[in-house]
Amino acid sequence: MTLTPAVAEEVAEALRSRRPVVGLETTLVAHGFPEREGLAVALEAEARVRASGAVPATTGIVDGAVKAGLTAAELERFAAAGESARKAGARDLAACVVRGGLGATTVGGMLAVCRLTGISFAGTGGTGGVHRGFAESLDISGDLVQLARSPVVVVSSGAKSILDTGATAEVLETLGVPVLGWRTATLPLFYTAAGGPPVSAVVSSAAEAAAIAAAHWQLNGSAGLLLARPPDPGLDAEPFIAEAVRRVREQGITGQAVTPAVLALVHELSGGRRIAVNRQLIADNAALAGEVAVAYAAGGHGH
Ligand code: PSU
Ligand code: MN
């Protein structure tokens, strides 16, 4: 067990010299895709970050060490572990470090690692949020609170439409997290571009997003921003989602198991199309995070 994060040499060097770095999460690698496809997704996201001129730092807990920047062999371990890798939100980091084994970071877990290591940009598929039926379950993803606490721009395809997206937007407003729409005035719904609540500001270039982030960090200290990019192409998953949420509730599933259970059912009901759309948007979001990180560095803001 070590409490000092293990930052890959390439990542550490980039951070020292204020060059662009992009954090990535591992829950989607271990739990988000069937049969090791998570490895291909992770490598694709890293390649897209590199192509945009930034250094990828995929985060996870490996044998008791909090890591920023994983080797291909480590990524392979996450993909192969599947369900046996523990889902690691911010609250789980300590137990993972003490127990050893693999902890697959959620967006919230990744943000905690970004805070520890000084990473200011990150990419993912969809961020967690307020679950449908929250009035009964009080199920609100830790991703939201971590966003509010971490000076990081997170690029995602908005909040998954398995969530109550209107309530999610309200909580983001309450927490003071700017929601920037990438060339869109409404929050994308992960699989689909249209129909979400309004964003707080529309941005049309990476330089503009970087300038708003820099200003936000000056004005609001250590608070994060969400940059929401509509998926391309989309998928109308709505008919499957209500059914999936209903079945998961009926089965009495609660807590951390809710998101993966709903996603698995949506996948089953949508006949696998979800996987292709998901894969594409994760890679595209990673690339945009890289572009914003590059613009931020070029604007003389540092990292
Ligand atoms: N998107 C997917 N699969 C996932 C997730 C998102 O396609 O597994 C993960 C992300 O890591 C996100 C997490 O941070 O779900 C949120 O989980 P919860 O609602 O339990 O906080
Ligand atoms: Mn939850």
Short mmCIF file of N, CA, C and O in Angstrom, two decimals, residues 135-202:
data_model
loop_
_atom_site.label_atom_id
_atom_site.label_comp_id
_atom_site.label_asym_id
_atom_site.label_seq_id
_atom_site.Cartn_x
_atom_site.Cartn_y
_atom_site.Cartn_z
N ALA A 135 -36.52 10.49 -5.66
CA ALA A 135 -37.26 10.88 -4.45
C ALA A 135 -37.40 9.70 -3.50
O ALA A 135 -37.40 9.87 -2.29
N GLU A 136 -37.46 8.48 -4.06
CA GLU A 136 -37.57 7.29 -3.21
C GLU A 136 -36.19 6.77 -2.80
O GLU A 136 -35.98 6.35 -1.68
N SER A 137 -35.23 6.79 -3.76
CA SER A 137 -33.94 6.12 -3.51
C SER A 137 -32.86 7.08 -3.01
O SER A 137 -31.87 6.64 -2.43
N LEU A 138 -33.00 8.37 -3.26
CA LEU A 138 -31.96 9.37 -3.02
C LEU A 138 -30.66 9.00 -3.73
O LEU A 138 -29.56 9.30 -3.27
N ASP A 139 -30.77 8.32 -4.87
CA ASP A 139 -29.59 7.88 -5.61
C ASP A 139 -29.09 9.01 -6.52
O ASP A 139 -29.67 9.28 -7.58
N ILE A 140 -28.04 9.67 -6.05
CA ILE A 140 -27.43 10.77 -6.82
C ILE A 140 -25.95 10.45 -6.93
O ILE A 140 -25.26 10.28 -5.92
N SER A 141 -25.44 10.33 -8.15
CA SER A 141 -24.05 9.90 -8.36
C SER A 141 -23.06 10.83 -7.65
O SER A 141 -23.19 12.05 -7.70
N GLY A 142 -22.06 10.21 -7.04
CA GLY A 142 -20.95 10.95 -6.44
C GLY A 142 -20.18 11.76 -7.49
O GLY A 142 -19.45 12.69 -7.14
N ASP A 143 -20.35 11.42 -8.78
CA ASP A 143 -19.68 12.19 -9.84
C ASP A 143 -19.99 13.68 -9.71
O ASP A 143 -19.12 14.53 -9.97
N LEU A 144 -21.22 14.01 -9.34
CA LEU A 144 -21.65 15.42 -9.33
C LEU A 144 -20.89 16.20 -8.25
O LEU A 144 -20.40 17.31 -8.51
N VAL A 145 -20.80 15.63 -7.06
CA VAL A 145 -20.11 16.32 -5.97
C VAL A 145 -18.62 16.43 -6.29
O VAL A 145 -17.99 17.47 -6.03
N GLN A 146 -18.05 15.37 -6.88
CA GLN A 146 -16.63 15.43 -7.23
C GLN A 146 -16.37 16.49 -8.30
O GLN A 146 -15.35 17.16 -8.29
N LEU A 147 -17.31 16.62 -9.24
CA LEU A 147 -17.18 17.68 -10.26
C LEU A 147 -17.10 19.04 -9.58
O LEU A 147 -16.29 19.91 -9.94
N ALA A 148 -17.97 19.23 -8.58
CA ALA A 148 -18.01 20.53 -7.89
C ALA A 148 -16.72 20.79 -7.13
O ALA A 148 -16.33 21.93 -6.93
N ARG A 149 -16.04 19.73 -6.72
CA ARG A 149 -14.85 19.87 -5.87
C ARG A 149 -13.53 19.86 -6.62
O ARG A 149 -12.47 20.04 -6.02
N SER A 150 -13.56 19.55 -7.90
CA SER A 150 -12.30 19.32 -8.63
C SER A 150 -12.11 20.33 -9.74
O SER A 150 -13.00 20.48 -10.59
N PRO A 151 -10.99 21.01 -9.78
CA PRO A 151 -10.75 22.00 -10.84
C PRO A 151 -10.40 21.32 -12.16
O PRO A 151 -9.25 21.38 -12.63
N VAL A 152 -11.38 20.68 -12.75
CA VAL A 152 -11.16 19.87 -13.96
C VAL A 152 -12.30 20.14 -14.95
O VAL A 152 -13.44 20.29 -14.54
N VAL A 153 -11.95 20.22 -16.23
CA VAL A 153 -12.96 20.22 -17.28
C VAL A 153 -13.22 18.78 -17.68
O VAL A 153 -12.30 18.08 -18.11
N VAL A 154 -14.45 18.31 -17.51
CA VAL A 154 -14.81 16.94 -17.91
C VAL A 154 -15.62 17.00 -19.19
O VAL A 154 -16.68 17.63 -19.23
N VAL A 155 -15.09 16.37 -20.24
CA VAL A 155 -15.84 16.29 -21.50
C VAL A 155 -16.64 14.99 -21.50
O VAL A 155 -16.07 13.91 -21.34
N SER A 156 -17.96 15.11 -21.64
CA SER A 156 -18.80 13.91 -21.71
C SER A 156 -19.91 14.17 -22.71
O SER A 156 -20.07 15.28 -23.22
N SER A 157 -20.68 13.12 -22.98
CA SER A 157 -21.84 13.33 -23.84
C SER A 157 -23.05 13.68 -22.99
O SER A 157 -24.16 13.22 -23.23
N GLY A 158 -22.80 14.46 -21.95
CA GLY A 158 -23.87 14.91 -21.07
C GLY A 158 -24.14 13.89 -20.00
O GLY A 158 -23.26 13.13 -19.60
N ALA A 159 -25.36 13.86 -19.53
CA ALA A 159 -25.75 12.89 -18.51
C ALA A 159 -26.54 11.80 -19.20
O ALA A 159 -27.36 12.07 -20.06
N LYS A 160 -26.24 10.56 -18.81
CA LYS A 160 -26.91 9.43 -19.44
C LYS A 160 -28.42 9.57 -19.31
O LYS A 160 -28.93 9.91 -18.24
N SER A 161 -29.10 9.26 -20.39
CA SER A 161 -30.56 9.40 -20.36
C SER A 161 -31.21 8.28 -19.54
O SER A 161 -32.43 8.24 -19.43
N ILE A 162 -30.40 7.39 -18.94
CA ILE A 162 -30.98 6.46 -17.96
C ILE A 162 -31.27 7.23 -16.67
O ILE A 162 -31.88 6.72 -15.75
N LEU A 163 -30.78 8.50 -16.62
CA LEU A 163 -30.95 9.33 -15.43
C LEU A 163 -32.14 10.27 -15.59
O LEU A 163 -32.72 10.36 -16.66
N ASP A 164 -32.45 10.99 -14.53
CA ASP A 164 -33.37 12.11 -14.64
C ASP A 164 -32.52 13.31 -15.02
O ASP A 164 -31.85 13.92 -14.16
N THR A 165 -32.48 13.63 -16.30
CA THR A 165 -31.51 14.63 -16.77
C THR A 165 -31.89 16.04 -16.34
O THR A 165 -31.01 16.87 -16.11
N GLY A 166 -33.19 16.31 -16.22
CA GLY A 166 -33.62 17.63 -15.73
C GLY A 166 -33.15 17.84 -14.30
O GLY A 166 -32.58 18.89 -13.96
N ALA A 167 -33.34 16.83 -13.47
CA ALA A 167 -32.91 16.92 -12.06
C ALA A 167 -31.38 17.00 -11.99
O ALA A 167 -30.83 17.73 -11.16
N THR A 168 -30.70 16.29 -12.88
CA THR A 168 -29.22 16.33 -12.90
C THR A 168 -28.74 17.75 -13.22
O THR A 168 -27.82 18.27 -12.56
N ALA A 169 -29.38 18.39 -14.20
CA ALA A 169 -29.01 19.76 -14.55
C ALA A 169 -29.26 20.71 -13.37
O ALA A 169 -28.46 21.62 -13.11
N GLU A 170 -30.35 20.48 -12.64
CA GLU A 170 -30.65 21.32 -11.47
C GLU A 170 -29.57 21.18 -10.40
O GLU A 170 -29.11 22.17 -9.81
N VAL A 171 -29.13 19.94 -10.15
CA VAL A 171 -28.10 19.72 -9.12
C VAL A 171 -26.77 20.34 -9.55
O VAL A 171 -26.05 20.94 -8.74
N LEU A 172 -26.45 20.23 -10.85
CA LEU A 172 -25.22 20.85 -11.33
C LEU A 172 -25.27 22.37 -11.11
O LEU A 172 -24.27 22.99 -10.73
N GLU A 173 -26.44 22.95 -11.34
CA GLU A 173 -26.59 24.39 -11.10
C GLU A 173 -26.40 24.69 -9.61
O GLU A 173 -25.69 25.63 -9.23
N THR A 174 -27.05 23.88 -8.76
CA THR A 174 -26.94 24.07 -7.31
C THR A 174 -25.47 24.02 -6.88
O THR A 174 -25.04 24.80 -6.02
N LEU A 175 -24.72 23.09 -7.47
CA LEU A 175 -23.32 22.90 -7.09
C LEU A 175 -22.39 23.93 -7.74
O LEU A 175 -21.19 23.95 -7.49
N GLY A 176 -22.95 24.77 -8.60
CA GLY A 176 -22.13 25.81 -9.24
C GLY A 176 -21.23 25.28 -10.34
O GLY A 176 -20.18 25.87 -10.62
N VAL A 177 -21.61 24.18 -10.96
CA VAL A 177 -20.80 23.60 -12.04
C VAL A 177 -21.31 24.12 -13.38
O VAL A 177 -22.44 23.85 -13.77
N PRO A 178 -20.48 24.90 -14.11
CA PRO A 178 -20.91 25.36 -15.43
C PRO A 178 -21.12 24.16 -16.36
O PRO A 178 -20.32 23.23 -16.35
N VAL A 179 -22.18 24.20 -17.13
CA VAL A 179 -22.41 23.16 -18.13
C VAL A 179 -22.27 23.82 -19.49
O VAL A 179 -23.12 24.59 -19.92
N LEU A 180 -21.14 23.55 -20.14
CA LEU A 180 -20.86 24.15 -21.44
C LEU A 180 -21.35 23.22 -22.53
O LEU A 180 -21.02 22.03 -22.53
N GLY A 181 -22.13 23.75 -23.45
CA GLY A 181 -22.63 22.94 -24.56
C GLY A 181 -21.70 23.09 -25.75
O GLY A 181 -21.46 24.21 -26.20
N TRP A 182 -21.18 21.96 -26.22
CA TRP A 182 -20.28 22.01 -27.38
C TRP A 182 -21.12 22.19 -28.64
O TRP A 182 -21.72 21.25 -29.14
N ARG A 183 -21.19 23.43 -29.11
CA ARG A 183 -21.98 23.77 -30.30
C ARG A 183 -23.44 23.31 -30.15
O ARG A 183 -24.07 22.92 -31.12
N THR A 184 -23.93 23.33 -28.92
CA THR A 184 -25.33 22.97 -28.68
C THR A 184 -25.85 23.77 -27.49
O THR A 184 -25.08 24.10 -26.58
N ALA A 185 -27.17 24.08 -27.53
CA ALA A 185 -27.77 24.86 -26.45
C ALA A 185 -28.44 23.98 -25.40
O ALA A 185 -28.90 24.48 -24.38
N THR A 186 -28.50 22.66 -25.67
CA THR A 186 -29.13 21.76 -24.70
C THR A 186 -28.18 20.63 -24.32
O THR A 186 -27.32 20.23 -25.10
N LEU A 187 -28.37 20.13 -23.11
CA LEU A 187 -27.52 19.05 -22.60
C LEU A 187 -27.77 17.78 -23.40
O LEU A 187 -28.91 17.30 -23.45
N PRO A 188 -26.73 17.22 -24.03
CA PRO A 188 -26.92 15.95 -24.74
C PRO A 188 -27.25 14.85 -23.74
O PRO A 188 -26.88 14.94 -22.57
N LEU A 189 -27.94 13.81 -24.21
CA LEU A 189 -28.41 12.76 -23.32
C LEU A 189 -27.65 11.45 -23.51
O LEU A 189 -28.24 10.38 -23.50
N PHE A 190 -26.36 11.56 -23.73
CA PHE A 190 -25.47 10.41 -23.83
C PHE A 190 -25.63 9.69 -25.16
O PHE A 190 -24.76 9.76 -26.00
N TYR A 191 -26.75 9.00 -25.37
CA TYR A 191 -26.92 8.32 -26.65
C TYR A 191 -27.50 9.25 -27.70
O TYR A 191 -27.24 9.10 -28.88
N THR A 192 -28.30 10.20 -27.25
CA THR A 192 -28.98 11.08 -28.20
C THR A 192 -28.60 12.53 -27.97
O THR A 192 -28.30 12.95 -26.85
N ALA A 193 -28.59 13.30 -29.04
CA ALA A 193 -28.15 14.69 -28.96
C ALA A 193 -29.25 15.61 -28.46
O ALA A 193 -28.99 16.61 -27.80
N ALA A 194 -30.50 15.28 -28.76
CA ALA A 194 -31.59 16.24 -28.56
C ALA A 194 -32.46 15.94 -27.34
O ALA A 194 -32.45 14.83 -26.83
N GLY A 195 -33.18 16.98 -26.90
CA GLY A 195 -34.22 16.78 -25.90
C GLY A 195 -33.83 17.03 -24.46
O GLY A 195 -34.64 16.86 -23.56
N GLY A 196 -32.60 17.47 -24.23
CA GLY A 196 -32.14 17.68 -22.85
C GLY A 196 -32.42 19.09 -22.35
O GLY A 196 -32.86 19.96 -23.11
N PRO A 197 -32.15 19.33 -21.07
CA PRO A 197 -32.34 20.67 -20.50
C PRO A 197 -31.29 21.65 -21.05
O PRO A 197 -30.27 21.23 -21.60
N PRO A 198 -31.53 22.96 -20.92
CA PRO A 198 -30.57 23.94 -21.47
C PRO A 198 -29.21 23.91 -20.76
O PRO A 198 -29.15 23.59 -19.57
N VAL A 199 -28.16 24.22 -21.50
CA VAL A 199 -26.82 24.34 -20.91
C VAL A 199 -26.67 25.76 -20.35
O VAL A 199 -27.52 26.62 -20.61
N SER A 200 -25.57 26.01 -19.60
CA SER A 200 -25.42 27.35 -19.04
C SER A 200 -24.67 28.28 -19.99
O SER A 200 -24.79 29.50 -19.90
N ALA A 201 -23.92 27.72 -20.94
CA ALA A 201 -23.26 28.53 -21.97
C ALA A 201 -22.93 27.64 -23.16
O ALA A 201 -22.55 26.48 -22.98
N VAL A 202 -23.07 28.20 -24.35
CA VAL A 202 -22.71 27.47 -25.56
C VAL A 202 -21.27 27.84 -25.93
O VAL A 202 -20.91 29.01 -25.87
#
